[in-house]
JSON list of C-alpha atoms in Angstrom, two decimals:
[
{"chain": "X", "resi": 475, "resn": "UNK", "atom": "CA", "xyz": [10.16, -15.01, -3.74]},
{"chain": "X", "resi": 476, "resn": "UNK", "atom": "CA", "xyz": [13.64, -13.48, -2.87]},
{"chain": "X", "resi": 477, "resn": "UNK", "atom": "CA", "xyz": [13.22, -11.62, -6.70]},
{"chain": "X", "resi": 478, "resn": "UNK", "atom": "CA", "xyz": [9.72, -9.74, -4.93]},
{"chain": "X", "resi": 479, "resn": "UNK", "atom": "CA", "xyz": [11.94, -8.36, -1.92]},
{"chain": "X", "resi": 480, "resn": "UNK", "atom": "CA", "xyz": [13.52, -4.97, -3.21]},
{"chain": "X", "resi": 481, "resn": "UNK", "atom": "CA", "xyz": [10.16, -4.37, -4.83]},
{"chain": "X", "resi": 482, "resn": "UNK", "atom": "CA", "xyz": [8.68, -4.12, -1.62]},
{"chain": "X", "resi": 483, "resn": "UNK", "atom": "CA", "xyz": [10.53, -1.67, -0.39]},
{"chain": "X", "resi": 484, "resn": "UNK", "atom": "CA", "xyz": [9.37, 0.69, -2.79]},
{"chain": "X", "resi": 485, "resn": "UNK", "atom": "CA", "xyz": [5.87, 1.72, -2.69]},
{"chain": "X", "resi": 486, "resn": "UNK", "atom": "CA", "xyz": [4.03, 1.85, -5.54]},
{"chain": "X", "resi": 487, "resn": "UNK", "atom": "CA", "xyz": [0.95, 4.08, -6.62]},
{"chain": "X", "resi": 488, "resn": "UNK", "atom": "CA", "xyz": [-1.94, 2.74, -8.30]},
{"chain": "X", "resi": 489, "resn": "UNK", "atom": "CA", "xyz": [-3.77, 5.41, -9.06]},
{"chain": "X", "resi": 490, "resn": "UNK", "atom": "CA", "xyz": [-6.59, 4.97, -11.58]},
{"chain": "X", "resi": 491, "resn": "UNK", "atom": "CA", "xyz": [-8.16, 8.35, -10.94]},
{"chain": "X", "resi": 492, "resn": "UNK", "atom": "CA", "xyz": [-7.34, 9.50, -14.45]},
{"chain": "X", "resi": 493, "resn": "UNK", "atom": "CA", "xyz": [-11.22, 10.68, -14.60]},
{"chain": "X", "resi": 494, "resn": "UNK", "atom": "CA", "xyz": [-11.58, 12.29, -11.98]},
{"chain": "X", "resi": 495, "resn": "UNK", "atom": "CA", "xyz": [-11.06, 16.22, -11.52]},
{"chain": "X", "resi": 496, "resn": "UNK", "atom": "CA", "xyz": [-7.69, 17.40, -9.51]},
{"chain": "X", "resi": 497, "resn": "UNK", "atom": "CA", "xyz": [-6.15, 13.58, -9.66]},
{"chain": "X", "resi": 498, "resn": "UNK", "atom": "CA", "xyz": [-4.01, 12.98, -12.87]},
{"chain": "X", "resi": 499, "resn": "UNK", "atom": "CA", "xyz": [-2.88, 9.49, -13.24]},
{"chain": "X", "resi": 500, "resn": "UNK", "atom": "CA", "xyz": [0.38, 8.59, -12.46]},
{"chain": "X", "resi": 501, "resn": "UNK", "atom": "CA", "xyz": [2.39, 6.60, -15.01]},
{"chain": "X", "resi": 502, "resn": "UNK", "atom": "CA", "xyz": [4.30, 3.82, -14.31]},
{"chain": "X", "resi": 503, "resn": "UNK", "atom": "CA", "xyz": [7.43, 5.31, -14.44]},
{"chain": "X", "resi": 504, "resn": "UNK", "atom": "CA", "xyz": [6.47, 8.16, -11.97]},
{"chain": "X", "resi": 505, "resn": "UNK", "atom": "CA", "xyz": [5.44, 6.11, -9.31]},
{"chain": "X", "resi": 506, "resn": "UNK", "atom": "CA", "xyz": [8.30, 5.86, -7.52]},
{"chain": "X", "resi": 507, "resn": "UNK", "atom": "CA", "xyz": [8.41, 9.61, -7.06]},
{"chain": "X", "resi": 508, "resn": "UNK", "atom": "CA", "xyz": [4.83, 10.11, -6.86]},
{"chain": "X", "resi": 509, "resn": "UNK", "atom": "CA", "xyz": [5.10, 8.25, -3.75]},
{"chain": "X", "resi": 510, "resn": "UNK", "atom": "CA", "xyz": [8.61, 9.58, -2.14]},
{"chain": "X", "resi": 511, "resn": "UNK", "atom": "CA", "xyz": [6.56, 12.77, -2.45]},
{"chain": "X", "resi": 512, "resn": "UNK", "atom": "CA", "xyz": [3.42, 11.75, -0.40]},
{"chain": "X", "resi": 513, "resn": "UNK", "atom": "CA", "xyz": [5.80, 10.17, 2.21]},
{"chain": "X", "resi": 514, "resn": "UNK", "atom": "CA", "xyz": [8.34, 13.64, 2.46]},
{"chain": "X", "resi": 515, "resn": "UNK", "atom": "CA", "xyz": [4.99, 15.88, 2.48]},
{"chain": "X", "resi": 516, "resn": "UNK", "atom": "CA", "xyz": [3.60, 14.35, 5.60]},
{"chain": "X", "resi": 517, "resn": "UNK", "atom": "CA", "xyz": [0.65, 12.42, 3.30]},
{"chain": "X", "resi": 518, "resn": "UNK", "atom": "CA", "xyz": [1.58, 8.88, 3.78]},
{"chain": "X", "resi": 519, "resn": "UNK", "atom": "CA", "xyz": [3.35, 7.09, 6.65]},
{"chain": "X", "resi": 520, "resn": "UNK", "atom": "CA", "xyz": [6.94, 5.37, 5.53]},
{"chain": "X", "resi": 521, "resn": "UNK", "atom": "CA", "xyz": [6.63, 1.44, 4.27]},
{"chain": "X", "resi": 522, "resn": "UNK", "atom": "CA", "xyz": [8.53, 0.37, 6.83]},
{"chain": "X", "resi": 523, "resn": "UNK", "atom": "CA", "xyz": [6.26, 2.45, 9.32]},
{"chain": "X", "resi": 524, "resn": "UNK", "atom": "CA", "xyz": [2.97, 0.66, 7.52]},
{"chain": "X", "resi": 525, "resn": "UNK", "atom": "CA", "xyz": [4.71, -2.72, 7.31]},
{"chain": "X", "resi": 526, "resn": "UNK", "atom": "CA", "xyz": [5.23, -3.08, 11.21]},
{"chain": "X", "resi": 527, "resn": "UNK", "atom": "CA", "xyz": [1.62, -1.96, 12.25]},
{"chain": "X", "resi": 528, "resn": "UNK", "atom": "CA", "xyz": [0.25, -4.66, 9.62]},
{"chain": "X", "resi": 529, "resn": "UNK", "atom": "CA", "xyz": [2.30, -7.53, 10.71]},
{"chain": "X", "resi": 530, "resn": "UNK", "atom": "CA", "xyz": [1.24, -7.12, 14.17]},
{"chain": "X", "resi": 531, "resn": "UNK", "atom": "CA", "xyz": [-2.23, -7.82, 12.88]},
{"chain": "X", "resi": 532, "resn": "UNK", "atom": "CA", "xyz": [-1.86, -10.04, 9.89]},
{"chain": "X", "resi": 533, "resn": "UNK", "atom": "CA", "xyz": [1.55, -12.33, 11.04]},
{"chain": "X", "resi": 534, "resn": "UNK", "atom": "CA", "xyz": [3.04, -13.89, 7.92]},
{"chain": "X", "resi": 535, "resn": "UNK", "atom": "CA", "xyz": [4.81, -13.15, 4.28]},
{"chain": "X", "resi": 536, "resn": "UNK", "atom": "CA", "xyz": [4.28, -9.63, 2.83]},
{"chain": "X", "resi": 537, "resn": "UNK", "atom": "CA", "xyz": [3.97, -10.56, -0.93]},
{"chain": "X", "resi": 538, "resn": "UNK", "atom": "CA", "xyz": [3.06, -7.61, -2.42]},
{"chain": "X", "resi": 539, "resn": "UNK", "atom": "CA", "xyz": [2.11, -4.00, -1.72]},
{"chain": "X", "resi": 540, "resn": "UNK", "atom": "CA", "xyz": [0.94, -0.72, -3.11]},
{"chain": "X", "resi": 541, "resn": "UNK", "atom": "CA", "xyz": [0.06, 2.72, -2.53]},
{"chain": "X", "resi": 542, "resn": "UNK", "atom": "CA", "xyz": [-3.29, 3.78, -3.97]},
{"chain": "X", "resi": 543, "resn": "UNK", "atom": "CA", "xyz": [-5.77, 6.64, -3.76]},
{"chain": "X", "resi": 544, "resn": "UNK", "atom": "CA", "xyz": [-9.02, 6.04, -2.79]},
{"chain": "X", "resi": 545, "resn": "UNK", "atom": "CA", "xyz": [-12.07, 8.10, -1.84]},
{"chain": "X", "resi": 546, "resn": "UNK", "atom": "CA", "xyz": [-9.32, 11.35, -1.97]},
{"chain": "X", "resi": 547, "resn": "UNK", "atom": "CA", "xyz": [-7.03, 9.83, 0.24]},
{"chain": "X", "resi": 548, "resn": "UNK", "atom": "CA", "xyz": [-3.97, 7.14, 0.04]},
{"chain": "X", "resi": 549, "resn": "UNK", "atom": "CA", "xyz": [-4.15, 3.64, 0.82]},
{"chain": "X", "resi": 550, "resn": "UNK", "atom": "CA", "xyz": [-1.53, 1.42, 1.64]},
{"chain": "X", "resi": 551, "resn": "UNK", "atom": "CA", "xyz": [-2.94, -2.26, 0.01]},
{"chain": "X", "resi": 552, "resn": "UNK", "atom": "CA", "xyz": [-0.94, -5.61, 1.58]},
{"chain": "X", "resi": 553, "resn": "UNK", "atom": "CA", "xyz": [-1.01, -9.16, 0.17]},
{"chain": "X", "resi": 554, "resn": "UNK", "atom": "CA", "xyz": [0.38, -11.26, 3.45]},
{"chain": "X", "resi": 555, "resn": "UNK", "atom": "CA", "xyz": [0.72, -14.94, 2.91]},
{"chain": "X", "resi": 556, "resn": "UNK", "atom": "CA", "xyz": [-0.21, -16.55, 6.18]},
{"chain": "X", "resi": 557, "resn": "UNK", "atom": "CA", "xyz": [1.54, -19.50, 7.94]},
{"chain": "X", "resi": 558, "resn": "UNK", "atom": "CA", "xyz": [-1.59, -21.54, 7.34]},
{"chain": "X", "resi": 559, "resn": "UNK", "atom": "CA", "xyz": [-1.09, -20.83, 3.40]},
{"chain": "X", "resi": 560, "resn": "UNK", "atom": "CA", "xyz": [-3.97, -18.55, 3.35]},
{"chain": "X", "resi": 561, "resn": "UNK", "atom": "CA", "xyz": [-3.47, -15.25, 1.27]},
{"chain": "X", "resi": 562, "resn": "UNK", "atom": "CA", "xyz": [-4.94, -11.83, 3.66]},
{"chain": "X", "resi": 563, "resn": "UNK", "atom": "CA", "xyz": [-5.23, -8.36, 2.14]},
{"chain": "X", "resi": 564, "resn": "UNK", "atom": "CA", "xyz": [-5.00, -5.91, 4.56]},
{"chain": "X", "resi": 565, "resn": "UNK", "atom": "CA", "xyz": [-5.68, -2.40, 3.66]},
{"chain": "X", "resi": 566, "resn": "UNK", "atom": "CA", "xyz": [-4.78, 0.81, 5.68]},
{"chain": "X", "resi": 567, "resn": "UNK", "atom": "CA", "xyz": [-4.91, 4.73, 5.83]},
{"chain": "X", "resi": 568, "resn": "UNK", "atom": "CA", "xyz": [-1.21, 5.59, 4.64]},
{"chain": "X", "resi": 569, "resn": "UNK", "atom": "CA", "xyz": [-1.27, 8.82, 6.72]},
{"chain": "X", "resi": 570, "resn": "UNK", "atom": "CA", "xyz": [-2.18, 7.76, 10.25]},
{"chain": "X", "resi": 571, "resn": "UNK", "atom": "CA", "xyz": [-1.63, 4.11, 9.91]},
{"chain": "X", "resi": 572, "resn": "UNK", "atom": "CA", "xyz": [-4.99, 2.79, 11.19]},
{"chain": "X", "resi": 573, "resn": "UNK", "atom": "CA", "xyz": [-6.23, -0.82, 9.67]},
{"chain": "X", "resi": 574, "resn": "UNK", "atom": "CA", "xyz": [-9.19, -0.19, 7.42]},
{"chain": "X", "resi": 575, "resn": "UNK", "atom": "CA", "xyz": [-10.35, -3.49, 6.35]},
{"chain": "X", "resi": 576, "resn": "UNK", "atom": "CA", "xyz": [-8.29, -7.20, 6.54]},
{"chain": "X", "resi": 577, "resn": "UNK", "atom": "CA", "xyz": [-10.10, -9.73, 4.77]},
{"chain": "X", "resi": 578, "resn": "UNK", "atom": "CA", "xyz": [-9.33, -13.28, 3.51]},
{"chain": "X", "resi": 579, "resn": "UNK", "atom": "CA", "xyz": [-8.95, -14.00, 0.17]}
]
């Protein structure tokens, strides 16, 4: 678990909109950038901005996370492992911060 750490404080964008018109995909090895560059233009919200808003809803382990574009806008997408061993994604607007959708998995 302590190897999964400095990845998450790096967002990461997913972007599988290759097909669609005015979204290119993003490599692997752009990601990184692709997302330093939504969070300096004012599109997304910081990680550590994200992160506190989610575990004030969903208390537990942050296991994984990524940035992602979906319906034309970015998504931050959390994996939190609960205290009760349950594993919650959580899934919220990276530019205002509001919860979309928490469900159990």
């Amino acid at each position: 678990m302590l190897m999964l750490l400095p990845a998450l404080s790096v967002p990461v964008i997913a972007d599988g909109t290759e097909d669609r018109p005015g979204f290119p995909s993003v490599e692997a090895d752009d990601d990184h950038d692709a997302a330093r560059r939504a969070v300096d233009s004012g599109e997304a919200l910081t990680l550590v901005e994200v992160k506190r808003i989610v575990s004030q809803r969903v208390p537990g382990e942050i296991v994984s996370v990524k940035l992602d574009r979906e319906d034309h806008k970015l998504v931050y997408e959390f994996r939190i492992l609960t205290a009760k061993g349950r594993v919650v994604e959580a899934e919220v607007d990276a530019a205002t911060g509001t919860i979309l959708e928490v469900e159990n998995e």
